[in-house]
Amino acid sequence: MKRTFSPQRLDVRAFAEDGERLSGEARLADLPRLAAEGRPDGADPRVEWSARGELRHPNHLHPEVWLHLAAATELTLTCQRCLEAVAVPLSVARAFRFVADEDTAAAQDEQAEEDVLAISRSFDLLELVEDELLMEVPVVPRHEVCPRPVRLSAADADFDEGEPRENPFAHLKLLRDGKK
């Protein structure tokens, strides 16, 4: 009988042993930490994801359990140049090797090229999707070319459209010259 797998409670070893695949779509609102990074714009973007389990060296005494993950979405952020909304595509494609426990994962993750996680019978795949997409959010989001020219006080004569300010040293000059 074929086993069924749930992304919220994934038995990673069984998933890899069966060489199964899962894919789906989640609303951005269902990933609250990722949604909090974005700018509310009224849209309800989707997060598309897929996962594939793999058991490497299945005849070995300790076969390796792997999970291949891909995810993509578009997040609306604030451009740090013009302060307007900018749509930033996020995508990730990573492979994870699973080991027996957290201590082993922490020890091996330092030296391994791949990401190492502790195996679980109730692994939350969507939480991993959210974690990986969060790491893809740019620190300084910006347009390639801003939709409107950015006004800079040093370069734009009309930046401060109010009354021109009096030079603070002009009054000192008057005092020094004894005219006041």
PDB file of C-alpha atoms in Angstrom:
ATOM      1  CA  MET A   1       0.000   0.000   0.000  1.00  0.00           C
ATOM      2  CA  LYS A   2       1.332   3.392  -0.972  1.00  0.00           C
ATOM      3  CA  ARG A   3       1.959   5.817   1.894  1.00  0.00           C
ATOM      4  CA  THR A   4       0.575   9.341   1.869  1.00  0.00           C
ATOM      5  CA  PHE A   5       2.624  12.277   3.052  1.00  0.00           C
ATOM      6  CA  SER A   6       1.577  15.619   4.514  1.00  0.00           C
ATOM      7  CA  PRO A   7       3.828  18.683   4.232  1.00  0.00           C
ATOM      8  CA  GLN A   8       2.907  19.776   7.782  1.00  0.00           C
ATOM      9  CA  ARG A   9       3.844  16.413   9.354  1.00  0.00           C
ATOM     10  CA  LEU A  10       6.339  14.820   6.992  1.00  0.00           C
ATOM     11  CA  ASP A  11       8.025  11.536   7.921  1.00  0.00           C
ATOM     12  CA  VAL A  12      11.306  12.454   6.228  1.00  0.00           C
ATOM     13  CA  ARG A  13      12.857   8.954   6.294  1.00  0.00           C
ATOM     14  CA  ALA A  14       9.778   7.272   4.792  1.00  0.00           C
ATOM     15  CA  PHE A  15       9.499  10.094   2.235  1.00  0.00           C
ATOM     16  CA  ALA A  16      13.118   9.504   1.156  1.00  0.00           C
ATOM     17  CA  GLU A  17      12.797   5.695   1.219  1.00  0.00           C
ATOM     18  CA  ASP A  18       9.828   5.903  -1.149  1.00  0.00           C
ATOM     19  CA  GLY A  19      11.567   8.501  -3.351  1.00  0.00           C
ATOM     20  CA  GLU A  20       8.362  10.523  -3.168  1.00  0.00           C
ATOM     21  CA  ARG A  21       7.600  13.996  -4.445  1.00  0.00           C
ATOM     22  CA  LEU A  22       5.298  16.630  -3.022  1.00  0.00           C
ATOM     23  CA  SER A  23       4.396  19.991  -4.465  1.00  0.00           C
ATOM     24  CA  GLY A  24       1.890  22.627  -3.685  1.00  0.00           C
ATOM     25  CA  GLU A  25       0.955  26.221  -3.334  1.00  0.00           C
ATOM     26  CA  ALA A  26       0.509  28.217  -0.132  1.00  0.00           C
ATOM     27  CA  ARG A  27      -0.856  31.683   0.434  1.00  0.00           C
ATOM     28  CA  LEU A  28       1.706  34.185   1.654  1.00  0.00           C
ATOM     29  CA  ALA A  29      -0.641  34.878   4.591  1.00  0.00           C
ATOM     30  CA  ASP A  30      -0.102  31.246   5.688  1.00  0.00           C
ATOM     31  CA  LEU A  31       3.604  32.013   6.161  1.00  0.00           C
ATOM     32  CA  PRO A  32       3.360  34.829   8.742  1.00  0.00           C
ATOM     33  CA  ARG A  33       7.077  35.548   9.202  1.00  0.00           C
ATOM     34  CA  LEU A  34       7.581  35.929   5.461  1.00  0.00           C
ATOM     35  CA  ALA A  35       4.371  37.953   5.087  1.00  0.00           C
ATOM     36  CA  ALA A  36       5.584  40.326   7.838  1.00  0.00           C
ATOM     37  CA  GLU A  37       8.646  41.182   5.720  1.00  0.00           C
ATOM     38  CA  GLY A  38       6.461  42.386   2.872  1.00  0.00           C
ATOM     39  CA  ARG A  39       4.532  45.568   2.378  1.00  0.00           C
ATOM     40  CA  PRO A  40       0.737  45.243   2.453  1.00  0.00           C
ATOM     41  CA  ASP A  41      -0.487  45.916  -1.066  1.00  0.00           C
ATOM     42  CA  GLY A  42      -3.835  44.135  -1.095  1.00  0.00           C
ATOM     43  CA  ALA A  43      -2.572  41.257  -3.234  1.00  0.00           C
ATOM     44  CA  ASP A  44      -2.512  37.697  -1.966  1.00  0.00           C
ATOM     45  CA  PRO A  45       0.605  36.241  -3.600  1.00  0.00           C
ATOM     46  CA  ARG A  46       1.160  32.511  -3.730  1.00  0.00           C
ATOM     47  CA  VAL A  47       4.211  30.557  -2.695  1.00  0.00           C
ATOM     48  CA  GLU A  48       4.855  27.628  -5.014  1.00  0.00           C
ATOM     49  CA  TRP A  49       6.997  24.814  -3.634  1.00  0.00           C
ATOM     50  CA  SER A  50       8.099  21.291  -4.431  1.00  0.00           C
ATOM     51  CA  ALA A  51      10.059  18.658  -2.526  1.00  0.00           C
ATOM     52  CA  ARG A  52      11.624  15.354  -3.461  1.00  0.00           C
ATOM     53  CA  GLY A  53      12.968  12.699  -1.117  1.00  0.00           C
ATOM     54  CA  GLU A  54      16.060  10.667  -1.903  1.00  0.00           C
ATOM     55  CA  LEU A  55      17.773   7.789  -0.130  1.00  0.00           C
ATOM     56  CA  ARG A  56      21.459   7.648  -1.083  1.00  0.00           C
ATOM     57  CA  HIS A  57      23.389   4.416  -0.603  1.00  0.00           C
ATOM     58  CA  PRO A  58      20.249   2.421   0.302  1.00  0.00           C
ATOM     59  CA  ASN A  59      22.192  -0.835   0.817  1.00  0.00           C
ATOM     60  CA  HIS A  60      24.658   0.799   3.202  1.00  0.00           C
ATOM     61  CA  LEU A  61      24.400   0.281   6.962  1.00  0.00           C
ATOM     62  CA  HIS A  62      23.543   3.981   7.373  1.00  0.00           C
ATOM     63  CA  PRO A  63      21.924   5.254   4.160  1.00  0.00           C
ATOM     64  CA  GLU A  64      21.802   9.022   3.694  1.00  0.00           C
ATOM     65  CA  VAL A  65      18.385  10.696   3.794  1.00  0.00           C
ATOM     66  CA  TRP A  66      18.093  13.716   1.492  1.00  0.00           C
ATOM     67  CA  LEU A  67      15.372  16.240   0.762  1.00  0.00           C
ATOM     68  CA  HIS A  68      15.514  18.453  -2.334  1.00  0.00           C
ATOM     69  CA  LEU A  69      13.461  21.627  -1.996  1.00  0.00           C
ATOM     70  CA  ALA A  70      12.460  24.328  -4.479  1.00  0.00           C
ATOM     71  CA  ALA A  71      10.231  27.319  -3.718  1.00  0.00           C
ATOM     72  CA  ALA A  72       9.349  30.640  -5.316  1.00  0.00           C
ATOM     73  CA  THR A  73       7.174  33.674  -4.669  1.00  0.00           C
ATOM     74  CA  GLU A  74       7.089  37.421  -5.238  1.00  0.00           C
ATOM     75  CA  LEU A  75       7.185  39.757  -2.260  1.00  0.00           C
ATOM     76  CA  THR A  76       6.283  43.445  -2.335  1.00  0.00           C
ATOM     77  CA  LEU A  77       8.904  45.433  -0.428  1.00  0.00           C
ATOM     78  CA  THR A  78       9.832  49.108  -0.091  1.00  0.00           C
ATOM     79  CA  CYS A  79      12.550  50.368  -2.419  1.00  0.00           C
ATOM     80  CA  GLN A  80      15.281  51.926  -0.301  1.00  0.00           C
ATOM     81  CA  ARG A  81      16.060  54.573  -2.935  1.00  0.00           C
ATOM     82  CA  CYS A  82      12.652  55.982  -3.849  1.00  0.00           C
ATOM     83  CA  LEU A  83      10.515  54.502  -1.009  1.00  0.00           C
ATOM     84  CA  GLU A  84       7.976  53.172  -3.536  1.00  0.00           C
ATOM     85  CA  ALA A  85       6.740  49.583  -3.713  1.00  0.00           C
ATOM     86  CA  VAL A  86       9.012  47.136  -5.527  1.00  0.00           C
ATOM     87  CA  ALA A  87       8.093  43.551  -6.414  1.00  0.00           C
ATOM     88  CA  VAL A  88      10.997  41.264  -5.525  1.00  0.00           C
ATOM     89  CA  PRO A  89      10.989  37.692  -6.853  1.00  0.00           C
ATOM     90  CA  LEU A  90      12.314  35.170  -4.333  1.00  0.00           C
ATOM     91  CA  SER A  91      13.341  31.652  -5.271  1.00  0.00           C
ATOM     92  CA  VAL A  92      15.311  28.907  -3.637  1.00  0.00           C
ATOM     93  CA  ALA A  93      16.577  25.468  -4.655  1.00  0.00           C
ATOM     94  CA  ARG A  94      18.460  23.564  -1.956  1.00  0.00           C
ATOM     95  CA  ALA A  95      19.268  20.041  -0.865  1.00  0.00           C
ATOM     96  CA  PHE A  96      19.264  18.967   2.784  1.00  0.00           C
ATOM     97  CA  ARG A  97      20.864  15.909   4.324  1.00  0.00           C
ATOM     98  CA  PHE A  98      19.176  14.525   7.417  1.00  0.00           C
ATOM     99  CA  VAL A  99      20.988  12.951  10.369  1.00  0.00           C
ATOM    100  CA  ALA A 100      19.857  11.205  13.548  1.00  0.00           C
ATOM    101  CA  ASP A 101      19.650  14.139  16.007  1.00  0.00           C
ATOM    102  CA  GLU A 102      20.198  17.857  16.620  1.00  0.00           C
ATOM    103  CA  ASP A 103      23.682  17.426  18.141  1.00  0.00           C
ATOM    104  CA  THR A 104      24.904  15.461  15.118  1.00  0.00           C
ATOM    105  CA  ALA A 105      23.314  18.000  12.782  1.00  0.00           C
ATOM    106  CA  ALA A 106      25.014  20.907  14.571  1.00  0.00           C
ATOM    107  CA  ALA A 107      28.400  19.157  14.542  1.00  0.00           C
ATOM    108  CA  GLN A 108      28.233  18.124  10.874  1.00  0.00           C
ATOM    109  CA  ASP A 109      26.690  21.346   9.575  1.00  0.00           C
ATOM    110  CA  GLU A 110      29.916  23.224  10.378  1.00  0.00           C
ATOM    111  CA  GLN A 111      32.025  21.032   8.062  1.00  0.00           C
ATOM    112  CA  ALA A 112      29.528  19.889   5.430  1.00  0.00           C
ATOM    113  CA  GLU A 113      28.942  21.744   2.169  1.00  0.00           C
ATOM    114  CA  GLU A 114      25.254  20.825   2.235  1.00  0.00           C
ATOM    115  CA  ASP A 115      22.737  21.881   4.864  1.00  0.00           C
ATOM    116  CA  VAL A 116      22.343  19.271   7.594  1.00  0.00           C
ATOM    117  CA  LEU A 117      19.121  18.895   9.596  1.00  0.00           C
ATOM    118  CA  ALA A 118      17.868  16.505  12.264  1.00  0.00           C
ATOM    119  CA  ILE A 119      15.490  13.842  11.011  1.00  0.00           C
ATOM    120  CA  SER A 120      11.910  13.856  12.198  1.00  0.00           C
ATOM    121  CA  ARG A 121       8.760  11.843  11.732  1.00  0.00           C
ATOM    122  CA  SER A 122       6.684  15.031  11.882  1.00  0.00           C
ATOM    123  CA  PHE A 123       8.821  17.530   9.976  1.00  0.00           C
ATOM    124  CA  ASP A 124       7.073  20.767   8.950  1.00  0.00           C
ATOM    125  CA  LEU A 125       8.054  21.204   5.311  1.00  0.00           C
ATOM    126  CA  LEU A 126       6.194  24.526   4.963  1.00  0.00           C
ATOM    127  CA  GLU A 127       8.185  25.961   7.861  1.00  0.00           C
ATOM    128  CA  LEU A 128      11.374  25.005   6.017  1.00  0.00           C
ATOM    129  CA  VAL A 129      10.012  26.674   2.863  1.00  0.00           C
ATOM    130  CA  GLU A 130       9.351  29.833   4.880  1.00  0.00           C
ATOM    131  CA  ASP A 131      12.821  29.753   6.493  1.00  0.00           C
ATOM    132  CA  GLU A 132      14.564  29.372   3.160  1.00  0.00           C
ATOM    133  CA  LEU A 133      12.579  32.159   1.467  1.00  0.00           C
ATOM    134  CA  LEU A 134      13.237  34.472   4.437  1.00  0.00           C
ATOM    135  CA  MET A 135      16.951  34.041   3.861  1.00  0.00           C
ATOM    136  CA  GLU A 136      16.459  35.183   0.252  1.00  0.00           C
ATOM    137  CA  VAL A 137      14.823  38.525   1.180  1.00  0.00           C
ATOM    138  CA  PRO A 138      17.288  41.256   0.185  1.00  0.00           C
ATOM    139  CA  VAL A 139      18.668  43.428   2.962  1.00  0.00           C
ATOM    140  CA  VAL A 140      18.299  46.540   0.805  1.00  0.00           C
ATOM    141  CA  PRO A 141      15.505  46.066  -1.740  1.00  0.00           C
ATOM    142  CA  ARG A 142      15.468  48.495  -4.657  1.00  0.00           C
ATOM    143  CA  HIS A 143      14.330  48.953  -8.218  1.00  0.00           C
ATOM    144  CA  GLU A 144      16.844  48.472 -11.007  1.00  0.00           C
ATOM    145  CA  VAL A 145      15.594  51.867 -12.205  1.00  0.00           C
ATOM    146  CA  CYS A 146      13.219  53.752  -9.933  1.00  0.00           C
ATOM    147  CA  PRO A 147       9.883  54.740 -11.533  1.00  0.00           C
ATOM    148  CA  ARG A 148      10.398  58.380 -10.558  1.00  0.00           C
ATOM    149  CA  PRO A 149      13.668  60.277 -10.223  1.00  0.00           C
ATOM    150  CA  VAL A 150      14.924  60.277  -6.653  1.00  0.00           C
ATOM    151  CA  ARG A 151      15.188  63.786  -5.226  1.00  0.00           C
ATOM    152  CA  LEU A 152      18.415  64.493  -3.395  1.00  0.00           C
ATOM    153  CA  SER A 153      18.885  67.643  -1.322  1.00  0.00           C
ATOM    154  CA  ALA A 154      22.494  68.138  -2.399  1.00  0.00           C
ATOM    155  CA  ALA A 155      21.702  67.890  -6.110  1.00  0.00           C
ATOM    156  CA  ASP A 156      18.179  69.285  -6.468  1.00  0.00           C
ATOM    157  CA  ALA A 157      17.792  73.047  -6.148  1.00  0.00           C
ATOM    158  CA  ASP A 158      14.042  72.702  -5.594  1.00  0.00           C
ATOM    159  CA  PHE A 159      14.327  70.023  -2.873  1.00  0.00           C
ATOM    160  CA  ASP A 160      13.151  72.290  -0.059  1.00  0.00           C
ATOM    161  CA  GLU A 161      10.304  74.213  -1.602  1.00  0.00           C
ATOM    162  CA  GLY A 162       9.676  76.289   1.527  1.00  0.00           C
ATOM    163  CA  GLU A 163      11.242  79.678   2.253  1.00  0.00           C
ATOM    164  CA  PRO A 164      14.997  79.764   1.985  1.00  0.00           C
ATOM    165  CA  ARG A 165      16.617  79.461   5.378  1.00  0.00           C
ATOM    166  CA  GLU A 166      18.853  82.143   6.756  1.00  0.00           C
ATOM    167  CA  ASN A 167      22.473  81.189   6.961  1.00  0.00           C
ATOM    168  CA  PRO A 168      23.148  80.619  10.687  1.00  0.00           C
ATOM    169  CA  PHE A 169      26.581  82.241  10.377  1.00  0.00           C
ATOM    170  CA  ALA A 170      25.221  85.418   8.778  1.00  0.00           C
ATOM    171  CA  HIS A 171      24.005  86.653  12.158  1.00  0.00           C
ATOM    172  CA  LEU A 172      27.427  85.930  13.709  1.00  0.00           C
ATOM    173  CA  LYS A 173      29.098  87.917  10.923  1.00  0.00           C
ATOM    174  CA  LEU A 174      26.832  90.865  11.723  1.00  0.00           C
ATOM    175  CA  LEU A 175      27.758  90.637  15.407  1.00  0.00           C
ATOM    176  CA  ARG A 176      31.442  90.412  14.600  1.00  0.00           C
ATOM    177  CA  ASP A 177      31.265  93.417  12.307  1.00  0.00           C
ATOM    178  CA  GLY A 178      29.377  95.357  15.000  1.00  0.00           C
ATOM    179  CA  LYS A 179      26.368  96.049  12.850  1.00  0.00           C
ATOM    180  CA  LYS A 180      23.771  94.808  15.282  1.00  0.00           C
TER     181      LYS A 180
END
